[in-house]
Short mmCIF file of C-alpha atoms in Angstrom, two decimals:
data_model
loop_
_atom_site.label_atom_id
_atom_site.label_comp_id
_atom_site.label_asym_id
_atom_site.label_seq_id
_atom_site.Cartn_x
_atom_site.Cartn_y
_atom_site.Cartn_z
CA UNK A 1 75.03 -49.27 -48.29
CA UNK A 2 71.72 -47.33 -48.59
CA UNK A 3 71.21 -44.17 -46.67
CA UNK A 4 68.70 -45.10 -43.55
CA UNK A 5 67.75 -41.51 -43.66
CA UNK A 6 66.29 -41.43 -47.09
CA UNK A 7 62.85 -40.80 -46.70
CA UNK A 8 60.55 -43.02 -49.70
CA UNK A 9 58.46 -40.89 -51.70
CA UNK A 10 55.41 -42.51 -53.86
CA UNK A 11 56.60 -43.12 -57.00
CA UNK A 12 54.39 -43.98 -60.50
CA UNK A 13 55.55 -47.89 -61.41
CA UNK A 14 54.74 -49.73 -64.10
CA UNK A 15 55.47 -53.38 -64.05
CA UNK A 16 54.93 -56.30 -66.77
CA UNK A 17 55.35 -58.69 -64.15
CA UNK A 18 56.15 -62.39 -64.88
CA UNK A 19 59.09 -64.73 -64.18
CA UNK A 20 61.48 -63.09 -66.77
CA UNK A 21 64.59 -61.42 -65.69
CA UNK A 22 63.79 -58.15 -64.56
CA UNK A 23 65.18 -55.01 -66.79
CA UNK A 24 64.07 -51.43 -65.13
CA UNK A 25 64.11 -48.20 -67.65
CA UNK A 26 65.09 -44.98 -66.25
CA UNK A 27 63.62 -42.19 -68.33
CA UNK A 28 65.33 -38.51 -69.03
CA UNK A 29 64.43 -35.29 -68.21
CA UNK A 30 62.28 -33.65 -68.29
CA UNK A 31 59.93 -36.61 -69.39
CA UNK A 32 58.77 -39.28 -67.40
CA UNK A 33 58.26 -43.98 -67.60
CA UNK A 34 55.69 -43.27 -70.59
CA UNK A 35 59.11 -42.32 -72.89
CA UNK A 36 59.61 -45.94 -73.28
CA UNK A 37 56.76 -47.07 -74.96
CA UNK A 38 58.93 -48.16 -78.05
CA UNK A 39 61.00 -50.36 -75.77
CA UNK A 40 58.41 -52.07 -73.11
CA UNK A 41 56.64 -54.53 -75.81
CA UNK A 42 59.94 -55.79 -77.74
CA UNK A 43 61.39 -56.52 -74.24
CA UNK A 44 58.27 -58.10 -73.02
CA UNK A 45 58.16 -60.48 -76.25
CA UNK A 46 61.78 -61.39 -75.70
CA UNK A 47 60.57 -62.90 -72.17
CA UNK A 48 61.85 -59.64 -69.52
CA UNK A 49 59.94 -58.55 -66.63
CA UNK A 50 59.98 -54.61 -67.59
CA UNK A 51 59.58 -52.01 -65.00
CA UNK A 52 59.57 -48.29 -65.40
CA UNK A 53 58.93 -45.54 -63.05
CA UNK A 54 58.69 -42.16 -62.56
CA UNK A 55 61.26 -39.96 -61.56
CA UNK A 56 60.33 -37.81 -58.04
CA UNK A 57 58.86 -34.76 -59.54
CA UNK A 58 57.87 -35.94 -63.14
CA UNK A 59 54.82 -37.60 -64.95
CA UNK A 60 52.64 -39.55 -61.98
CA UNK A 61 54.99 -39.45 -59.52
CA UNK A 62 54.86 -37.37 -55.89
CA UNK A 63 56.33 -34.05 -56.45
CA UNK A 64 57.84 -33.18 -53.30
CA UNK A 65 60.29 -29.74 -52.67
CA UNK A 66 63.23 -31.44 -52.34
CA UNK A 67 65.54 -34.10 -53.14
CA UNK A 68 66.98 -33.74 -56.90
CA UNK A 69 69.92 -34.47 -56.17
CA UNK A 70 71.66 -37.81 -57.26
CA UNK A 71 72.06 -39.44 -54.12
CA UNK A 72 68.47 -39.14 -53.39
CA UNK A 73 67.60 -40.00 -56.96
CA UNK A 74 69.76 -43.37 -56.42
CA UNK A 75 68.26 -43.92 -52.93
CA UNK A 76 64.67 -43.85 -54.86
CA UNK A 77 65.54 -46.14 -57.15
CA UNK A 78 66.88 -48.39 -54.58
CA UNK A 79 64.39 -48.34 -52.53
CA UNK A 80 62.22 -49.57 -55.56
CA UNK A 81 64.63 -52.71 -56.15
CA UNK A 82 64.60 -53.65 -52.32
CA UNK A 83 60.21 -53.36 -52.34
CA UNK A 84 60.24 -55.74 -55.33
CA UNK A 85 62.93 -57.51 -53.91
CA UNK A 86 64.00 -57.84 -57.30
CA UNK A 87 67.42 -59.20 -57.94
CA UNK A 88 69.87 -60.26 -61.53
CA UNK A 89 68.45 -56.91 -62.91
CA UNK A 90 69.59 -54.90 -65.54
CA UNK A 91 69.26 -51.15 -65.03
CA UNK A 92 68.86 -49.03 -68.49
CA UNK A 93 69.34 -45.42 -67.73
CA UNK A 94 68.55 -42.90 -70.53
CA UNK A 95 70.23 -39.61 -70.81
CA UNK A 96 70.10 -38.24 -67.03
CA UNK A 97 68.70 -41.86 -65.89
CA UNK A 98 72.33 -42.79 -66.70
CA UNK A 99 73.63 -40.83 -63.84
CA UNK A 100 70.89 -42.61 -61.21
CA UNK A 101 72.85 -45.65 -62.70
CA UNK A 102 76.16 -44.57 -61.87
CA UNK A 103 75.45 -43.43 -58.83
CA UNK A 104 73.30 -46.70 -57.69
CA UNK A 105 76.74 -48.88 -58.51
CA UNK A 106 78.73 -46.40 -56.32
CA UNK A 107 76.30 -46.10 -53.46
CA UNK A 108 74.50 -49.54 -53.28
CA UNK A 109 76.73 -51.44 -54.82
CA UNK A 110 76.08 -54.27 -57.78
CA UNK A 111 74.47 -57.38 -55.34
CA UNK A 112 71.23 -57.10 -57.33
CA UNK A 113 72.82 -56.07 -60.46
CA UNK A 114 73.41 -58.16 -63.48
CA UNK A 115 74.11 -55.57 -66.17
CA UNK A 116 73.77 -51.84 -66.86
CA UNK A 117 72.88 -49.38 -69.84
CA UNK A 118 73.70 -46.38 -70.23
CA UNK A 119 72.09 -44.60 -73.02
CA UNK A 120 72.61 -41.37 -74.45
CA UNK A 121 73.34 -41.03 -70.86
CA UNK A 122 75.33 -37.93 -69.08
CA UNK A 123 78.31 -39.84 -67.36
CA UNK A 124 81.27 -39.05 -66.46
CA UNK A 125 80.53 -35.36 -66.42
CA UNK A 126 78.71 -32.84 -68.35
CA UNK A 127 80.36 -29.90 -67.22
CA UNK A 128 83.27 -28.26 -68.82
CA UNK A 129 85.88 -26.95 -66.29
CA UNK A 130 90.10 -26.68 -65.79
CA UNK A 131 89.51 -30.49 -64.12
CA UNK A 132 86.94 -31.60 -66.93
CA UNK A 133 88.39 -30.03 -70.46
CA UNK A 134 86.03 -32.46 -72.30
CA UNK A 135 82.37 -31.87 -70.44
CA UNK A 136 80.22 -31.18 -73.28
CA UNK A 137 78.51 -28.35 -71.23
CA UNK A 138 80.17 -25.04 -70.43
CA UNK A 139 78.22 -22.95 -67.41
CA UNK A 140 77.15 -19.92 -70.19
CA UNK A 141 74.99 -22.72 -71.69
CA UNK A 142 74.12 -24.41 -68.76
CA UNK A 143 72.53 -20.64 -67.14
CA UNK A 144 70.70 -20.09 -70.72
CA UNK A 145 69.09 -23.31 -70.39
CA UNK A 146 68.28 -22.64 -67.05
CA UNK A 147 66.91 -18.68 -67.58
CA UNK A 148 64.90 -20.01 -70.72
CA UNK A 149 62.82 -22.67 -68.27
CA UNK A 150 61.98 -20.31 -65.51
CA UNK A 151 61.21 -17.54 -68.17
CA UNK A 152 58.63 -19.44 -70.23
CA UNK A 153 58.18 -23.43 -69.89
CA UNK A 154 56.38 -23.66 -73.20
CA UNK A 155 58.76 -21.92 -75.09
CA UNK A 156 61.83 -23.84 -73.50
CA UNK A 157 59.92 -27.45 -73.89
CA UNK A 158 59.00 -26.56 -77.75
CA UNK A 159 62.78 -25.68 -78.11
CA UNK A 160 64.15 -28.59 -76.08
CA UNK A 161 62.44 -31.06 -78.19
CA UNK A 162 62.71 -29.87 -81.02
CA UNK A 163 66.79 -30.30 -80.28
CA UNK A 164 66.11 -33.68 -78.28
CA UNK A 165 64.73 -35.31 -81.69
CA UNK A 166 66.77 -33.36 -84.31
CA UNK A 167 70.09 -34.94 -86.21
CA UNK A 168 71.60 -31.27 -87.34
CA UNK A 169 68.89 -29.39 -88.26
CA UNK A 170 66.48 -32.32 -89.33
CA UNK A 171 63.79 -33.51 -87.30
CA UNK A 172 64.16 -37.50 -86.76
CA UNK A 173 60.68 -38.21 -85.34
CA UNK A 174 57.09 -37.17 -86.22
CA UNK A 175 55.35 -34.06 -85.49
CA UNK A 176 52.88 -35.92 -82.98
CA UNK A 177 55.74 -37.98 -81.57
CA UNK A 178 56.97 -34.48 -80.70
CA UNK A 179 54.35 -33.31 -79.49
CA UNK A 180 53.66 -36.40 -76.97
CA UNK A 181 56.84 -35.90 -75.51
CA UNK A 182 56.19 -32.13 -74.69
CA UNK A 183 52.81 -33.40 -72.92
CA UNK A 184 55.48 -35.79 -70.84
CA UNK A 185 57.81 -32.51 -70.12
CA UNK A 186 54.77 -30.33 -69.12
CA UNK A 187 54.22 -33.07 -66.66
CA UNK A 188 56.97 -32.02 -64.39
CA UNK A 189 56.80 -30.01 -61.38
CA UNK A 190 59.34 -26.77 -61.67
CA UNK A 191 61.28 -27.41 -58.75
CA UNK A 192 62.09 -30.85 -59.89
CA UNK A 193 62.71 -29.85 -63.68
CA UNK A 194 65.64 -26.82 -61.98
CA UNK A 195 67.11 -29.21 -59.59
CA UNK A 196 67.25 -32.02 -61.57
CA UNK A 197 68.60 -29.87 -64.64
CA UNK A 198 71.31 -28.86 -61.86
CA UNK A 199 71.87 -32.20 -60.87
CA UNK A 200 72.43 -33.89 -64.53
CA UNK A 201 74.46 -30.67 -65.31
CA UNK A 202 76.89 -30.28 -62.32
CA UNK A 203 77.15 -33.91 -60.96
CA UNK A 204 80.81 -35.64 -61.74
CA UNK A 205 80.39 -39.54 -62.22
CA UNK A 206 84.06 -40.06 -62.53
CA UNK A 207 84.40 -41.94 -59.45
CA UNK A 208 81.24 -43.53 -59.89
CA UNK A 209 82.42 -45.20 -62.45
CA UNK A 210 85.48 -46.82 -61.66
CA UNK A 211 82.99 -49.10 -59.15
CA UNK A 212 81.17 -50.25 -62.20
CA UNK A 213 82.36 -54.41 -62.92
CA UNK A 214 79.29 -55.72 -64.29
CA UNK A 215 78.55 -56.09 -67.90
CA UNK A 216 77.70 -52.44 -69.73
CA UNK A 217 76.24 -51.46 -72.47
CA UNK A 218 76.61 -48.11 -73.88
CA UNK A 219 74.51 -47.24 -76.59
CA UNK A 220 74.58 -43.21 -78.14
CA UNK A 221 73.70 -41.55 -81.08
CA UNK A 222 76.29 -40.10 -83.23
CA UNK A 223 73.85 -37.09 -84.00
CA UNK A 224 73.45 -36.10 -80.42
CA UNK A 225 73.17 -32.41 -79.88
CA UNK A 226 72.28 -32.13 -76.32
CA UNK A 227 74.57 -35.00 -75.01
CA UNK A 228 77.17 -35.54 -77.75
CA UNK A 229 78.96 -38.90 -77.72
CA UNK A 230 82.54 -37.69 -77.77
CA UNK A 231 81.99 -35.84 -74.02
CA UNK A 232 79.52 -38.87 -73.12
CA UNK A 233 79.11 -42.13 -74.07
CA UNK A 234 82.79 -42.61 -75.79
CA UNK A 235 84.43 -41.06 -72.46
CA UNK A 236 82.15 -43.86 -70.31
CA UNK A 237 83.57 -46.42 -72.76
CA UNK A 238 86.79 -46.11 -72.37
CA UNK A 239 86.40 -45.57 -68.03
CA UNK A 240 84.69 -49.06 -67.76
CA UNK A 241 86.60 -51.80 -68.64
CA UNK A 242 85.17 -54.00 -71.22
CA UNK A 243 81.86 -51.92 -71.93
CA UNK A 244 80.49 -52.49 -75.45
CA UNK A 245 80.20 -49.68 -77.36
CA UNK A 246 77.02 -49.21 -79.69
CA UNK A 247 77.10 -46.17 -81.79
CA UNK A 248 73.85 -45.38 -83.82
CA UNK A 249 74.48 -43.42 -87.38
CA UNK A 250 72.22 -40.48 -87.63
CA UNK A 251 70.54 -40.82 -84.26
CA UNK A 252 69.68 -37.42 -82.49
CA UNK A 253 69.63 -37.25 -78.27
CA UNK A 254 66.06 -38.89 -78.59
CA UNK A 255 67.49 -41.94 -80.30
CA UNK A 256 65.12 -44.72 -78.30
CA UNK A 257 62.28 -43.08 -80.03
CA UNK A 258 63.51 -41.84 -83.32
CA UNK A 259 65.79 -45.08 -83.96
CA UNK A 260 63.71 -47.64 -82.01
CA UNK A 261 64.26 -50.72 -84.38
CA UNK A 262 68.20 -50.01 -84.21
CA UNK A 263 68.13 -48.95 -80.07
CA UNK A 264 65.92 -52.38 -79.49
CA UNK A 265 68.13 -54.61 -81.41
CA UNK A 266 71.43 -53.21 -79.81
CA UNK A 267 69.69 -53.32 -76.30
CA UNK A 268 68.35 -57.27 -76.59
CA UNK A 269 71.21 -58.12 -78.16
CA UNK A 270 73.40 -57.03 -75.20
CA UNK A 271 70.91 -58.55 -73.04
CA UNK A 272 70.72 -61.84 -74.58
CA UNK A 273 74.60 -62.68 -73.40
#
């Protein structure tokens, strides 16, 4: 159950309200809830109550000096659901946000949940090791990312957003959309960005996924160069009995922006069941 020692932080939350079934959208690193702008209108039009929030340390949320491990981040999510007294919820975790979904189930159970969605998400375990040979992230690449972020945020975010939205060498969004993402990256606190980078790279969710019993959708682009389908979404699908895998052809990591119509269609189809 929820860790009573958890100290809540002030999260920036957007809630469309209404009586529809609640959908909680959890953003990727190092963006904010604003990254869901292409999903919220379609979900509202379909009759859902949509809630987005900025993870601690990102966007307009409070930026504490600590608490960037997944147990704490999942406790933040649990506090949000309890504070709003939400039930029959679908959690949609994009990239890093998929880790919060997995850890929420493991630490807080499924009583409030209707279903979950892993979108271009980091589970089951990113870091490659002897125990995890199919992990898509090696320690050398992780160290290079950390050095890049420490050396120059501007240079790092420019390169990162290109990779985020590219299939191969081809950018799949407009330059304006990429610059909008860079603006969201800049809102991140450096301590938060570094702490969460370590968390999503090194946290093992394999045991967490074993506890998932609610209906589950895995949405992933087959041209994801940051969290590759084969090392992440495909393995999560195999780990969760009865889960549904939808692969978006030609879609990069930032598939909810680049391939919004296909992404939203798959999401709404799952939610309608």
